[in-house]
Amino acid sequence: MVHATSIVELREHQGSNRDAPCVLVPTMGALHDGHASLIRQGALLARERGWGGGCIVSIFVNPTQFNDPADFERYPRTLDADLRLCQQAGANCVWTPHVTHIYPLGRTIEAPLLPRVAQAPGLEDAYRPGHFEGVCQVVARLFDLVKPKAAIFGEKDWQQLQVIRAMIAILMPGLEIVAGPTLREPDGLAMSSRNRFLSAEDRRRARAISLALCESNAAPDIDQAQANMRRVLASEQIELEYAVVRSEGTLEPGAGPWRALIAARVGSVRLIDNSPWRPSIQPRA
Ligand code: AMP
C-alpha cells in the first residue's frame, strides 16, 4: 500500500497519465470498522472491474465543513492506526493531503451549487448551517484531483449520501456513487469517530438512539413513529435535535419509501443515525 502525502505522490501512484480507473473512499480519519467495511467494498469493486488504480482512501479533516471551530480542533487524528487499518482492509493507496493541497493559498476553490436536499427542513442544515456547503466543496475538489470512476459513501450519513448523489448527477454524471451499509457496535450504536468522546455513562445512554430507530418501526404511521423515537430518547434524557421520518431521497415529508433519521446530543457529543422505515401492520383487535 502506498502512502501519498502530496498531489505529486498521488499522481505517481495513479500513473502519470491518470487513466488507471480507481475507487475513492473519502474519510476524515480516526478510522473504525465502519470505514474498514467501505474500504473492503471499494477494493472488491476495483478488483471486480479490473480497475488498475485500485481503492484510494483519502484522509482529510476538512475545516470548511465544521461550523464550530472547537469541534474541528478536537476532531480525533490517529494517522498511524488509520494507515494500519487501511492496509488490513485492502486499500491500494492512502492519500493524506495537506490543507494547502486542497485549498491552495491565493486561489478560491468554488463550492458547487448546493442541491435542494441539503436544505431539507429541520435536518442537518437547521443545526449545522454551512456544513453541506463545506462537504460539497471538499468532495468536488477531491473528485477533481483523484478523478475516480466510483466513490463509496456510508449510509450512516444518509443526508450526506443524498446530497452527494444529487450534486454528482449534475456535476459529474459519469461518476458512480456507491452506498455502504452502517456498521454497528454489538449493542446497536452506529460506529462513529466521535463515540470515543462518550463517557462510560453516556456510552450506555447512547444505545437509546438505535433503540429509538427500532421502536419507530413498531408504529403504524409516521406521527406515531416520531412519537416513539422521542419517547425512547427522552427515557435516557437525550437532548434531541431531530427524530423524523421522511421520504428517503428528497428528505422532505412525503411519500415512501421512507427513512427514519435522528440527530441528538449525548453529553457533549453530537451523534446521528438512521434506518429504513416502514409502517408496521398492527394486529386486528
Ligand atoms: P467520516 O470520516 O466520518 O467523514 O466518514 C467517512 C465515510 O465513512 C462516510 O462516507 C461515512 O458515511 C462513512 N461511515 C461513518 N461511519 C460509518 C459506519 N458506522 N458504518 C459505515 N460507514 C460509516
XYZ file of C-alpha atoms and ligand atoms in Angstrom:
308
model
C 0.000 0.000 0.000
C 1.269 3.458 -0.944
C 1.018 6.408 1.471
C 0.854 9.579 -0.655
C 1.254 12.865 1.221
C 1.227 15.178 -1.808
C -0.556 15.502 -5.134
C 2.693 14.501 -6.897
C 2.851 11.249 -4.896
C -0.826 10.628 -5.599
C -0.148 11.082 -9.331
C 2.830 8.707 -9.095
C 0.520 6.054 -7.665
C -2.075 6.693 -10.336
C 0.449 6.732 -13.181
C 1.438 9.965 -14.865
C -1.491 9.976 -17.308
C -4.115 9.310 -14.623
C -6.044 6.927 -16.815
C -5.930 3.993 -14.385
C -9.516 3.922 -13.105
C -9.930 3.811 -9.335
C -12.434 3.843 -6.480
C -12.200 6.633 -3.904
C -13.263 6.326 -0.258
C -13.212 9.854 1.236
C -12.751 9.993 5.025
C -11.702 12.341 7.798
C -9.599 9.684 9.546
C -9.972 8.336 13.101
C -10.969 5.219 11.221
C -13.055 2.373 12.657
C -14.589 -0.851 11.348
C -17.337 1.106 9.535
C -14.662 2.806 7.429
C -12.875 -0.536 7.001
C -16.016 -2.079 5.522
C -16.252 0.766 2.956
C -12.576 0.245 2.050
C -13.083 -3.518 1.643
C -16.124 -2.762 -0.544
C -14.050 -0.313 -2.616
C -11.146 -2.732 -3.026
C -13.536 -5.500 -4.108
C -15.290 -3.219 -6.606
C -11.953 -2.155 -8.138
C -10.828 -5.804 -8.402
C -14.123 -6.941 -9.950
C -13.990 -4.177 -12.539
C -10.273 -4.678 -13.220
C -9.522 -1.038 -12.321
C -5.747 -0.652 -12.110
C -5.815 2.324 -9.713
C -7.479 0.109 -7.084
C -9.009 1.614 -3.948
C -7.714 5.009 -2.810
C -8.606 6.262 0.679
C -8.351 9.988 1.328
C -7.874 11.183 4.911
C -8.508 14.884 5.301
C -10.163 16.715 8.189
C -11.912 19.382 6.156
C -12.051 22.717 8.009
C -14.805 24.180 5.797
C -17.455 21.668 6.892
C -17.118 22.384 10.621
C -19.433 25.166 11.735
C -17.809 25.055 15.204
C -14.021 25.709 15.160
C -13.618 23.950 18.537
C -15.186 20.811 17.030
C -12.608 20.949 14.204
C -9.724 21.360 16.666
C -10.736 18.423 18.819
C -11.613 16.096 15.918
C -9.512 12.945 16.580
C -6.372 12.486 14.482
C -4.916 8.950 14.616
C -2.828 8.595 11.453
C -0.623 5.601 12.390
C -3.598 3.463 13.396
C -5.508 4.686 10.297
C -2.712 3.553 7.974
C -2.683 0.094 9.573
C -6.479 -0.196 9.232
C -6.343 0.840 5.545
C -3.619 -1.706 4.812
C -5.555 -4.503 6.526
C -8.769 -3.547 4.706
C -7.040 -3.801 1.316
C -6.535 -0.157 0.276
C -4.006 0.344 -2.529
C -3.212 3.930 -1.613
C -3.907 6.291 1.288
C -3.738 9.947 0.380
C -3.305 12.434 3.243
C -3.246 15.852 1.574
C -2.131 18.984 3.395
C -4.770 21.703 3.708
C -2.895 23.829 1.125
C -3.182 21.000 -1.428
C -6.957 21.134 -1.143
C -7.253 24.904 -0.671
C -4.162 26.462 -2.322
C -3.266 29.859 -0.890
C -4.497 32.708 -3.044
C -6.889 30.510 -5.036
C -10.628 30.250 -4.441
C -11.994 26.709 -4.587
C -15.595 27.242 -5.637
C -18.272 25.409 -3.678
C -20.665 23.764 -6.183
C -24.334 24.724 -6.242
C -25.974 23.200 -3.178
C -28.644 20.585 -4.056
C -32.101 21.175 -2.579
C -31.882 18.048 -0.385
C -29.066 19.749 1.589
C -31.621 22.208 2.911
C -34.445 19.798 3.719
C -36.290 21.495 6.596
C -35.431 20.619 10.193
C -32.449 18.371 9.377
C -28.661 18.986 9.295
C -28.833 22.480 7.781
C -31.030 23.659 10.664
C -28.415 22.596 13.242
C -25.149 22.807 11.255
C -25.632 25.747 8.881
C -22.952 25.790 6.168
C -21.970 22.148 6.803
C -23.065 20.806 3.420
C -21.512 23.747 1.543
C -18.191 22.574 3.043
C -18.903 18.904 2.292
C -19.794 19.632 -1.351
C -16.755 21.884 -1.727
C -14.274 19.300 -0.424
C -15.852 16.302 -2.156
C -15.920 18.106 -5.527
C -12.261 19.080 -5.001
C -11.221 15.524 -4.029
C -13.036 14.154 -7.088
C -11.356 16.740 -9.285
C -7.887 15.766 -8.038
C -8.362 11.968 -7.922
C -10.764 11.563 -10.889
C -12.267 8.304 -9.558
C -14.673 6.132 -11.580
C -16.617 5.348 -8.395
C -16.737 6.663 -4.837
C -18.110 4.987 -1.719
C -20.099 6.785 0.988
C -21.703 5.343 4.117
C -25.456 5.161 4.665
C -24.624 6.242 8.239
C -24.592 9.835 6.922
C -27.836 9.375 4.991
C -28.492 13.033 4.180
C -24.867 13.473 3.066
C -25.254 10.474 0.724
C -28.344 12.053 -0.877
C -26.588 15.432 -1.165
C -23.543 13.882 -2.880
C -25.751 11.872 -5.242
C -27.699 14.987 -6.218
C -24.523 17.047 -6.651
C -22.801 14.409 -8.798
C -25.867 13.872 -11.008
C -25.355 17.460 -12.212
C -21.591 17.973 -11.860
C -20.025 14.623 -12.865
C -22.761 12.291 -14.164
C -20.213 9.612 -15.196
C -19.082 9.060 -11.613
C -20.747 6.191 -9.769
C -21.734 6.840 -6.134
C -21.933 3.568 -4.202
C -23.545 3.300 -0.743
C -22.088 1.182 2.075
C -24.191 -0.179 4.966
C -23.843 1.173 8.531
C -21.662 -0.900 10.840
C -22.773 -1.028 14.468
C -21.365 -1.946 17.867
C -22.814 -5.149 19.371
C -25.432 -3.113 21.316
C -26.623 -1.333 18.144
C -24.800 2.017 18.454
C -23.644 3.109 14.983
C -19.837 3.231 14.824
C -18.541 6.784 14.711
C -15.220 8.553 15.146
C -16.960 10.624 17.827
C -18.006 7.658 20.016
C -14.561 7.748 21.706
C -15.576 11.057 23.348
C -18.520 9.469 25.202
C -18.089 8.914 28.945
C -18.933 5.380 30.141
C -22.376 6.543 31.296
C -23.068 8.472 28.065
C -21.924 5.466 26.031
C -24.604 3.406 27.816
C -27.253 6.116 27.220
C -26.294 6.439 23.536
C -27.738 2.996 22.924
C -31.180 4.667 23.042
C -30.566 6.131 19.564
C -30.587 2.787 17.736
C -33.364 1.551 20.056
C -35.431 4.591 19.064
C -34.968 3.718 15.379
C -36.148 0.145 16.107
C -39.172 1.499 18.020
C -40.085 3.745 15.086
C -40.635 0.599 13.065
C -43.235 -0.638 15.560
C -45.575 2.242 14.605
C -48.461 2.159 12.117
C -47.930 5.729 10.883
C -45.347 8.490 10.738
C -46.728 10.574 13.634
C -46.634 7.559 15.933
C -43.156 6.590 14.681
C -41.814 10.052 15.514
C -43.515 9.969 18.930
C -41.967 6.540 19.642
C -38.486 7.864 18.840
C -38.957 10.931 21.056
C -40.213 8.748 23.925
C -37.228 6.347 23.834
C -34.721 9.225 23.654
C -36.455 11.104 26.472
C -36.271 7.985 28.656
C -32.462 8.476 28.699
C -32.690 12.298 28.881
C -31.004 12.568 25.493
C -31.033 16.087 24.053
C -32.836 15.742 20.749
C -32.204 17.814 17.629
C -34.490 15.876 15.305
C -36.203 12.482 15.144
C -38.254 12.344 11.963
C -39.480 10.089 9.179
C -39.008 11.491 5.674
C -39.084 10.416 2.010
C -35.733 8.656 1.647
C -34.490 10.523 -1.438
C -35.713 14.108 -1.020
C -35.759 14.038 2.815
C -38.919 16.137 2.682
C -42.139 14.994 4.328
C -43.917 12.923 1.681
C -44.399 9.566 0.043
C -42.437 6.356 0.693
C -40.028 4.693 0.628
C -39.106 6.372 3.915
C -36.124 6.814 6.207
C -36.174 7.479 9.966
C -33.422 9.948 10.926
C -32.114 11.054 14.325
C -29.610 13.684 15.463
C -29.040 14.049 19.189
C -26.501 15.197 21.744
C -25.365 12.731 24.364
C -23.352 14.757 26.847
C -21.231 16.987 24.636
C -21.156 14.543 21.704
C -23.421 15.006 18.687
C -24.493 11.681 17.159
C -26.558 10.906 14.054
C -28.136 7.671 12.869
C -30.891 6.478 10.528
C -32.691 3.374 9.297
C -35.277 2.410 6.693
C -38.837 2.960 7.936
C -41.992 1.035 7.023
C -45.402 1.329 8.705
C -45.906 -1.689 10.912
C -49.031 -3.722 10.251
C -50.970 -3.686 13.544
C -52.786 -6.942 14.501
C -56.597 -6.604 14.450
C -58.126 -6.157 17.913
P -16.091 10.406 8.125
O -14.659 10.014 8.298
O -16.877 10.461 9.373
O -16.257 11.609 7.231
O -16.738 9.223 7.318
C -16.199 8.748 6.110
C -17.179 7.799 5.471
O -17.417 6.703 6.347
C -18.544 8.465 5.212
O -18.992 8.063 3.930
C -19.398 7.910 6.316
O -20.764 7.827 5.972
C -18.809 6.521 6.487
N -19.127 5.952 7.815
C -19.057 6.593 9.013
N -19.482 5.779 9.999
C -19.824 4.599 9.413
C -20.350 3.358 9.904
N -20.622 3.166 11.186
N -20.583 2.360 9.005
C -20.322 2.542 7.687
N -19.831 3.698 7.163
C -19.592 4.708 8.010
